């Protein structure tokens, strides 16, 4: 029950809003090549922010995401993690992840990260094809990617994740499968495969403003093929875009999908506790200014009603292979078995959903239409 | 009485009747130019937008003629569509003459002829008026030939105008005064007044429009409706400027209104005779007929919570539309609703649009049907207009369906295509006349149900808009009928059932399936659409599913955004109805009747 999830250890997310340069498809808030002064201000602001939340926790995951946390030097990362330990209870064996750009990884950097207590590295590889990397506007090369993986393994990381992007225009399914093969050879514990989407306002979206990007049917068939290929190699498809070796799911990210509390620090970070969601100012300047003058950097928040809790619980759960508990939905006033019988049956009969006692869970086909499933049940 | 003229404008649709009426009104200064647009346009948006007059109305135009006299010209407006032809005939019975308006570019069309015949039936003075002479495509010579050859009228009697530009208007007024005879009638005889229209006013109740033939009517009189003997006390009489204008009395020859505490429009019958309760006239005025709906469909609210709202709205709507009837009904697929009767498909469209627009309702209409007649084995006769009440086929001894006579006027070059269409629509007993060497008048006897089913659209398409069409109900004929059910993902949707001719069942089933395939959006699972008679599936199509609908990333900040999006999409679902696992858009139910042929 999610009531119990409320009592489970929290996740701590720290948003590092900087990147060395801007990728062509990215609509995240992040500042390219920030001044060292700003970065320093940000690091001290983080420490101030933590003091506002000392009642939160305990935590069993910490996640430095971005942006590109690897634009920070190891000293800055030490500083941040030290503040974390000073302010919060971090459980023994906690999963502590940092996202990194392959170009930023050197043997020394990797070793320092490990020493700072980080035990999981997520590398933004995106592709092993230099054409694709160029198309995406990434600053690293396939060589950087391979070198960085070697580095982090050599440094002693036992838990690494790779991010890949598929559904690149003009990329054939075969070309994609070759990239996937290469990834599988490396045997990362975790793989995220994201469909490339056009985010309004990005240079990529501009380029494809009038032209055909690709059809959803094509994307679906790539996703289905990907899932099958990875399954053959022992990877579990546990969320729409996420795969892992058994037991190596991202513990941190899973909290987002089952209403476990999490605290988000840094500009634009989102937090969740009980029925409350709140989020920070997104501009680094405003965020640091607020904290410097002793004010809260929270921009706004909302308290979810039962109905909204139920909606979230449903659409988030339907993204994951674990699915969602029917009795728990009922607790929020969503009685699928009795009020959505026909759709439920149609989805089960057409192989989108499985039902097992109290849980409904999506098949791969179902995950590919998880949003539609949620819409159908909520209509 | 010498200074009264009662007249109508009759025309094929779009030939400019409303424009000319507006122009006449404007010319006599009943309303000043500044208020003109607003006042007239306020009245009925839908009529304006569709370019048709739904309900006839009347207006009295004071006119100072060249002879120096002031004349009261009563313009009685007539509905411009075949669905309302009875109402047209009652309006014409209130007149002594008509302006027969003909578009200078289009020439004589089917309703020109149909309306001319109606006017002739009533012995009216007919003034042919050629309109739109300002158009570059205007061909007055050709229209004159048609007036002579096709209408059998003296072309020398014609007038020409441009209602739009306002030319030729004065000549029209003079012709009305000079050529249309003043009304006859005796003010001292017992009262006989013809009801040609009625509408509902929320302050005064029903306003009856009538033409006094004989006698006189004034406030305080006790009057009687001759069709049903109902007696009322007159509260007010008067005539129509743009607003009502109270008068002391209305007497023989005059056109005006009567307010007499009549609660609803449905208590009044168009064509009925009003007489004096104390001193009734001997005979009612001729031509009275009870108007009966011929097309039936059920109305359901999209959200079942809106049922009460719908009930209240129908009651209000009905106040102003005596031709519309309804009663409670319920559907397995769509829940509680109302079975409704209409004069025709256009009337149905108008009612739907007004309910949605004026009463802010989201509704679904079931597939329209005509009324069939069944003689059962036990000798009883049942009339069925609702496919869901189709009798047990084993018990049917004889099935009959209503037939119409369709009158079509078209350039000779389209004859082949139209005849083919009519045969396909089970048309029989065709009669072909050439009104001129290149124009044909074609009549067919056809089942009404076929005319409802996409005939208009196809006829317009095959004649490229040059054909015109009119129809009368004639009789019931024996027919081999069957109940066609539509199943969506295995579930029978009763609101999509149709009563069809067995020979046409397969084609109709296939067409219905195809139309639904176009209307129903793709779902995440495959949808099977089947047409079946009894248990036997005779047509089938499938809608393939969409395969992907999910955002790639959903972490911290994405969640709130995503929930808000979902909530928004939920609100946007108003015009869709869930039937079992399938969401069917409102438009699908009526679309089943429409053609998909280009
Ligand atoms: N050019 C031109 N157009 C006209 C004239 N009279 C009417 N129309 C146009 O013809 C269309 C149909 O006119 P309307 O009065 O609505 O026709 P109704 O259906 O007979 O009432 C409208 O677009 C008018 O503006 C005219 O004298 N000249
Ligand atoms: S590194 Fe990541 S956050 Fe930075 S611009 Fe590229 S995609 Fe965006």
XYZ file of N, CA, C and O in Angstrom, chain B residues 101-233:
532
model
N -39.977 33.880 -56.896
C -38.623 34.411 -57.078
C -37.746 33.363 -57.767
O -37.726 32.203 -57.361
N -37.048 33.797 -58.813
C -36.192 32.862 -59.545
C -34.800 33.473 -59.702
O -34.651 34.618 -60.117
N -33.839 32.707 -59.359
C -32.443 33.127 -59.459
C -32.065 33.263 -60.936
O -32.222 32.327 -61.717
N -31.572 34.430 -61.322
C -31.297 34.698 -62.729
C -30.202 33.794 -63.276
O -30.127 33.540 -64.471
N -29.340 33.298 -62.408
C -28.259 32.429 -62.882
C -28.673 30.972 -62.840
O -28.362 30.191 -63.738
N -29.399 30.606 -61.826
C -29.779 29.196 -61.655
C -31.015 28.806 -62.430
O -31.194 27.645 -62.787
N -31.895 29.769 -62.626
C -33.121 29.473 -63.335
C -34.093 28.659 -62.494
O -33.941 28.525 -61.288
N -35.072 28.093 -63.202
C -36.144 27.354 -62.535
C -35.593 26.070 -61.910
O -34.828 25.353 -62.548
N -35.969 25.815 -60.665
C -35.521 24.607 -59.966
C -36.738 23.854 -59.411
O -37.853 24.363 -59.465
N -36.489 22.671 -58.846
C -37.601 21.814 -58.415
C -38.552 22.516 -57.465
O -39.770 22.426 -57.600
N -38.013 23.233 -56.486
C -38.926 23.893 -55.554
C -39.612 25.098 -56.178
O -40.655 25.519 -55.702
N -39.019 25.638 -57.241
C -39.724 26.707 -57.947
C -41.036 26.123 -58.462
O -42.111 26.709 -58.316
N -40.901 24.958 -59.070
C -42.077 24.328 -59.661
C -43.044 23.853 -58.581
O -44.246 24.104 -58.640
N -42.502 23.171 -57.551
C -43.363 22.664 -56.485
C -44.134 23.809 -55.847
O -45.338 23.710 -55.616
N -43.446 24.915 -55.593
C -44.095 26.062 -54.976
C -45.118 26.708 -55.915
O -46.174 27.153 -55.488
N -44.777 26.714 -57.197
C -45.720 27.281 -58.162
C -47.017 26.467 -58.143
O -48.111 27.024 -58.144
N -46.877 25.152 -58.136
C -48.071 24.300 -58.120
C -48.907 24.576 -56.890
O -50.125 24.669 -56.950
N -48.232 24.717 -55.742
C -48.949 25.025 -54.504
C -49.726 26.329 -54.653
O -50.900 26.422 -54.289
N -49.048 27.327 -55.206
C -49.686 28.635 -55.366
C -50.885 28.526 -56.305
O -51.931 29.143 -56.092
N -50.726 27.735 -57.367
C -51.824 27.562 -58.312
C -53.004 26.866 -57.635
O -54.153 27.220 -57.862
N -52.685 25.862 -56.802
C -53.738 25.170 -56.055
C -54.594 26.148 -55.275
O -55.779 25.916 -55.065
N -53.950 27.204 -54.797
C -54.687 28.165 -53.986
C -55.209 29.331 -54.814
O -55.658 30.329 -54.254
N -55.143 29.179 -56.136
C -55.666 30.233 -57.022
C -55.052 31.585 -56.768
O -55.754 32.597 -56.730
N -53.766 31.611 -56.551
C -53.134 32.872 -56.206
C -52.623 33.587 -57.454
O -52.283 32.960 -58.457
N -52.590 34.895 -57.350
C -51.958 35.689 -58.399
C -50.452 35.449 -58.311
O -49.873 35.514 -57.225
N -49.852 35.162 -59.440
C -48.431 34.831 -59.400
C -47.618 35.879 -60.147
O -47.851 36.121 -61.329
N -46.694 36.488 -59.451
C -45.828 37.481 -60.092
C -44.414 36.902 -60.168
O -43.751 36.758 -59.139
N -43.955 36.543 -61.354
C -42.586 36.017 -61.447
C -41.585 37.152 -61.269
O -41.722 38.193 -61.898
N -40.636 36.930 -60.382
C -39.597 37.939 -60.156
C -38.243 37.291 -60.373
O -37.919 36.291 -59.728
N -37.486 37.841 -61.295
C -36.149 37.298 -61.536
C -35.172 38.073 -60.655
O -35.052 39.290 -60.773
N -34.505 37.341 -59.793
C -33.601 37.981 -58.815
C -32.143 37.792 -59.239
O -31.837 36.987 -60.109
N -31.293 38.521 -58.603
C -29.845 38.428 -58.790
C -29.413 38.809 -60.211
O -28.507 38.206 -60.780
N -30.119 39.815 -60.788
C -29.755 40.215 -62.134
C -28.392 40.903 -62.151
O -27.820 41.134 -63.200
N -27.896 41.207 -60.957
C -26.551 41.826 -60.891
C -25.443 40.804 -61.120
O -24.305 41.162 -61.392
N -25.757 39.531 -61.003
C -24.701 38.511 -61.139
C -24.148 38.479 -62.550
O -24.907 38.579 -63.513
N -22.851 38.297 -62.685
C -22.263 38.174 -64.036
C -22.874 36.973 -64.774
O -23.059 37.004 -65.987
N -23.237 35.934 -64.038
C -23.763 34.726 -64.671
C -25.271 34.824 -64.933
O -25.880 33.865 -65.402
N -25.861 35.974 -64.599
C -27.309 36.111 -64.792
C -27.651 35.926 -66.271
O -26.960 36.434 -67.150
N -28.713 35.152 -66.523
C -29.130 34.921 -67.906
C -30.642 35.077 -67.957
O -31.405 34.120 -67.927
N -31.065 36.357 -68.010
C -32.485 36.657 -67.917
C -33.249 36.046 -69.090
O -34.350 35.515 -68.928
N -32.635 36.049 -70.251
C -33.299 35.497 -71.436
C -33.681 34.032 -71.216
O -34.787 33.598 -71.495
N -32.731 33.308 -70.695
C -32.954 31.884 -70.475
C -34.069 31.679 -69.447
O -34.944 30.841 -69.611
N -34.044 32.476 -68.393
C -35.071 32.342 -67.355
C -36.446 32.677 -67.940
O -37.433 32.004 -67.641
N -36.474 33.663 -68.826
C -37.757 34.014 -69.442
C -38.303 32.839 -70.249
O -39.495 32.534 -70.214
N -37.399 32.177 -70.965
C -37.832 30.997 -71.724
C -38.391 29.936 -70.797
O -39.400 29.296 -71.083
N -37.688 29.751 -69.663
C -38.144 28.738 -68.704
C -39.507 29.123 -68.124
O -40.366 28.268 -67.912
N -39.696 30.403 -67.860
C -40.972 30.851 -67.295
C -42.090 30.506 -68.263
O -43.155 30.027 -67.881
N -41.788 30.701 -69.521
C -42.773 30.409 -70.550
C -42.955 28.891 -70.681
O -44.038 28.349 -70.498
N -41.844 28.198 -70.946
C -41.935 26.790 -71.318
C -42.168 25.881 -70.115
O -42.967 24.950 -70.194
N -41.465 26.122 -69.024
C -41.530 25.183 -67.916
C -42.604 25.541 -66.905
O -43.152 24.673 -66.237
N -42.859 26.824 -66.745
C -43.843 27.219 -65.735
C -45.197 27.536 -66.365
O -46.201 27.617 -65.676
N -45.185 27.709 -67.662
C -46.445 28.027 -68.332
C -46.999 29.383 -67.946
O -48.203 29.612 -67.974
N -46.118 30.282 -67.551
C -46.560 31.628 -67.205
C -46.191 32.583 -68.331
O -45.302 32.300 -69.132
N -46.884 33.716 -68.339
C -46.609 34.710 -69.373
C -45.339 35.471 -68.994
O -45.330 36.194 -68.003
N -44.279 35.293 -69.791
C -43.014 35.952 -69.427
C -43.124 37.474 -69.402
O -42.326 38.144 -68.754
N -44.120 38.013 -70.107
C -44.239 39.474 -70.105
C -44.620 40.023 -68.740
O -44.514 41.228 -68.498
N -45.116 39.139 -67.872
C -45.561 39.624 -66.560
C -44.419 39.697 -65.560
O -44.622 40.025 -64.410
N -43.223 39.376 -65.984
C -42.135 39.256 -65.010
C -41.590 40.613 -64.570
O -41.715 41.610 -65.273
N -40.980 40.585 -63.383
C -40.209 41.726 -62.902
C -38.782 41.238 -62.730
O -38.538 40.036 -62.667
N -37.843 42.187 -62.655
C -36.465 41.776 -62.424
C -35.902 42.641 -61.315
O -36.233 43.822 -61.210
N -35.091 42.039 -60.470
C -34.523 42.827 -59.374
C -33.185 42.261 -58.928
O -32.803 41.156 -59.326
N -32.519 43.035 -58.147
C -31.413 42.506 -57.379
C -31.716 42.815 -55.925
O -31.671 43.970 -55.517
N -32.077 41.759 -55.213
C -32.427 41.968 -53.806
C -31.218 42.478 -53.057
O -31.313 43.265 -52.131
N -30.061 42.005 -53.490
C -28.836 42.372 -52.796
C -28.508 43.848 -53.018
O -28.256 44.581 -52.065
N -28.578 44.276 -54.290
C -28.219 45.663 -54.585
C -29.382 46.615 -54.327
O -29.202 47.828 -54.258
N -30.582 46.065 -54.205
C -31.731 46.927 -53.936
C -32.316 47.557 -55.183
O -33.020 48.569 -55.097
N -32.092 46.969 -56.347
C -32.689 47.524 -57.564
C -33.985 46.787 -57.890
O -34.116 45.592 -57.621
N -34.928 47.529 -58.436
C -36.198 46.919 -58.861
C -37.188 46.724 -57.735
O -38.223 46.074 -57.912
N -36.907 47.262 -56.570
C -37.752 47.008 -55.400
C -39.086 47.758 -55.499
O -40.147 47.219 -55.220
N -38.999 48.999 -55.926
C -40.223 49.795 -55.999
C -41.228 49.162 -56.965
O -42.427 49.116 -56.700
N -40.735 48.675 -58.117
C -41.608 48.023 -59.089
C -42.322 46.834 -58.454
O -43.467 46.542 -58.767
N -41.601 46.157 -57.573
C -42.218 45.006 -56.911
C -43.389 45.472 -56.044
O -44.488 44.910 -56.094
N -43.162 46.544 -55.292
C -44.249 47.057 -54.446
C -45.462 47.443 -55.285
O -46.601 47.112 -54.953
N -45.190 48.145 -56.375
C -46.313 48.593 -57.213
C -47.078 47.410 -57.779
O -48.303 47.405 -57.840
N -46.322 46.384 -58.171
C -46.984 45.207 -58.742
C -47.847 44.509 -57.694
O -48.939 44.019 -57.991
N -47.362 44.487 -56.465
C -48.146 43.864 -55.398
C -49.484 44.588 -55.260
O -50.548 43.980 -55.201
N -49.395 45.910 -55.251
C -50.614 46.708 -55.078
C -51.547 46.559 -56.279
O -52.746 46.358 -56.137
N -50.962 46.614 -57.481
C -51.802 46.624 -58.674
C -52.318 45.245 -59.045
O -53.456 45.100 -59.475
N -51.453 44.230 -58.911
C -51.821 42.947 -59.506
C -52.402 41.950 -58.515
O -53.168 41.081 -58.890
N -51.988 42.027 -57.266
C -52.552 41.072 -56.309
C -53.900 41.610 -55.841
O -53.997 42.773 -55.431
N -54.931 40.800 -55.942
C -56.249 41.307 -55.570
C -56.355 41.531 -54.076
O -55.701 40.845 -53.295
N -57.166 42.499 -53.663
C -57.398 42.674 -52.225
C -58.164 41.460 -51.701
O -58.834 40.771 -52.468
N -58.052 41.217 -50.415
C -58.750 40.052 -49.864
C -60.264 40.219 -49.956
O -60.771 41.336 -49.935
N -60.932 39.076 -50.093
C -62.405 39.091 -50.033
C -62.781 38.611 -48.646
O -61.956 38.184 -47.856
N -64.050 38.633 -48.347
C -64.497 38.167 -47.036
C -65.489 39.146 -46.466
O -65.527 40.305 -46.897
N -66.268 38.659 -45.537
C -67.320 39.500 -44.988
C -67.101 39.697 -43.495
O -67.213 38.770 -42.706
N -66.815 40.947 -43.098
C -66.555 41.199 -41.675
C -67.785 40.919 -40.798
O -67.652 40.743 -39.593
N -68.943 40.850 -41.401
C -70.135 40.658 -40.593
C -70.550 39.204 -40.483
O -71.462 38.853 -39.748
N -69.868 38.340 -41.247
C -70.163 36.905 -41.138
C -69.572 36.376 -39.844
O -68.747 37.032 -39.211
N -69.938 35.140 -39.474
C -69.301 34.518 -38.309
C -67.796 34.403 -38.522
O -67.343 34.241 -39.660
N -67.069 34.438 -37.429
C -65.604 34.426 -37.506
C -65.066 33.128 -38.100
O -65.478 32.031 -37.710
N -64.179 33.270 -39.076
C -63.422 32.120 -39.577
C -62.006 32.629 -39.831
O -61.793 33.452 -40.711
N -61.032 32.197 -39.003
C -59.647 32.655 -39.175
C -58.750 31.441 -39.313
O -58.907 30.450 -38.583
N -57.833 31.512 -40.265
C -56.949 30.384 -40.543
C -55.643 30.541 -39.761
O -54.960 31.560 -39.881
N -55.320 29.526 -38.990
C -54.047 29.565 -38.259
C -52.941 29.109 -39.203
O -53.003 28.003 -39.738
N -51.958 29.971 -39.441
C -50.866 29.506 -40.306
C -49.548 29.385 -39.554
O -48.566 28.875 -40.074
N -49.528 29.817 -38.323
C -48.281 29.664 -37.555
C -48.569 29.950 -36.092
O -49.593 30.536 -35.756
N -47.663 29.508 -35.238
C -47.770 29.817 -33.820
C -46.374 29.759 -33.244
O -45.554 28.958 -33.686
N -46.094 30.613 -32.312
C -44.826 30.479 -31.620
C -44.987 30.857 -30.172
O -46.003 31.437 -29.762
N -44.013 30.526 -29.382
C -44.134 30.655 -27.950
C -43.391 31.876 -27.446
O -42.276 32.151 -27.872
N -44.042 32.602 -26.594
C -43.424 33.773 -25.985
C -43.464 33.555 -24.479
O -44.509 33.247 -23.916
N -42.309 33.713 -23.836
C -42.267 33.311 -22.430
C -43.118 34.205 -21.532
O -43.462 33.815 -20.434
N -43.486 35.407 -21.995
C -44.366 36.258 -21.180
C -45.832 36.033 -21.487
O -46.670 36.058 -20.601
N -46.135 35.841 -22.764
C -47.541 35.835 -23.167
C -48.082 34.462 -23.516
O -49.235 34.324 -23.871
N -47.260 33.446 -23.471
C -47.735 32.122 -23.901
C -47.700 32.026 -25.414
O -46.859 32.650 -26.075
N -48.649 31.300 -25.970
C -48.609 31.054 -27.405
C -49.168 32.239 -28.190
O -50.229 32.757 -27.868
N -48.400 32.649 -29.187
C -48.850 33.711 -30.085
C -49.311 33.019 -31.364
O -48.517 32.332 -32.013
N -50.561 33.175 -31.685
C -51.111 32.499 -32.864
C -51.100 33.478 -34.035
O -51.586 34.609 -33.905
N -50.550 33.055 -35.168
C -50.606 33.886 -36.368
C -51.775 33.401 -37.217
O -51.879 32.216 -37.488
N -52.615 34.330 -37.619
C -53.755 33.880 -38.410
C -54.152 34.897 -39.462
O -53.765 36.051 -39.430
N -54.926 34.400 -40.372
C -55.533 35.250 -41.398
C -57.040 35.167 -41.181
O -57.608 34.070 -41.186
N -57.617 36.331 -40.964
C -59.067 36.337 -40.774
C -59.735 36.286 -42.150
O -59.447 37.114 -43.013
N -60.540 35.259 -42.381
C -61.217 35.121 -43.668
C -62.570 35.847 -43.635
O -62.913 36.589 -44.538
N -63.292 35.585 -42.568
C -64.599 36.221 -42.399
C -64.720 36.663 -40.954
O -64.085 36.099 -40.070
N -65.576 37.627 -40.732
C -65.871 38.046 -39.366
C -64.805 38.949 -38.797
O -64.026 39.580 -39.523
N -64.792 39.008 -37.489
C -63.932 39.948 -36.782
C -63.538 39.299 -35.470
O -64.293 38.508 -34.896
N -62.347 39.624 -34.983
C -61.926 39.063 -33.707
C -61.336 40.167 -32.849
O -60.606 41.030 -33.352
N -61.684 40.195 -31.571
C -61.143 41.234 -30.696
C -60.998 40.720 -29.269
O -61.533 39.677 -28.912
N -60.273 41.480 -28.461
C -60.039 41.077 -27.074
C -61.381 40.862 -26.383
O -62.338 41.595 -26.625
N -61.440 39.845 -25.572
C -62.661 39.554 -24.849
C -63.533 38.492 -25.510
O -64.343 37.845 -24.866
N -63.332 38.306 -26.839
C -64.111 37.271 -27.547
C -63.811 35.888 -26.990
O -62.680 35.601 -26.613
N -64.840 35.020 -26.974
C -64.599 33.612 -26.708
C -64.433 32.931 -28.061
O -65.306 33.024 -28.922
N -63.289 32.271 -28.244
C -63.046 31.635 -29.541
C -62.945 30.125 -29.380
O -62.681 29.614 -28.294
N -63.121 29.453 -30.470
C -63.084 27.992 -30.464
C -62.183 27.503 -31.608
O -62.235 28.029 -32.718
N -61.318 26.517 -31.290
C -60.536 25.860 -32.353
C -61.404 24.747 -32.921
O -61.818 23.841 -32.193
N -61.637 24.804 -34.202
C -62.624 23.872 -34.749
C -62.147 22.420 -34.776
O -62.943 21.503 -34.748
N -60.822 22.185 -34.813
C -60.356 20.799 -34.921
C -60.614 20.018 -33.647
O -60.863 18.829 -33.687
N -60.561 20.697 -32.499
C -60.723 19.945 -31.255
C -61.725 20.578 -30.293
O -61.914 20.081 -29.180
N -62.320 21.653 -30.693
C -63.371 22.260 -29.870
C -62.871 23.049 -28.671
O -63.673 23.521 -27.869
N -61.548 23.177 -28.526
C -61.024 23.903 -27.367
C -61.465 25.371 -27.421
O -61.443 25.998 -28.487
N -61.840 25.901 -26.258
C -62.354 27.272 -26.204
C -61.409 28.144 -25.377
O -60.913 27.714 -24.336
N -61.142 29.333 -25.888
C -60.273 30.256 -25.178
C -60.862 31.650 -25.218
O -61.669 31.977 -26.093
N -60.397 32.472 -24.248
C -60.819 33.867 -24.263
C -59.683 34.715 -24.833
O -58.531 34.602 -24.386
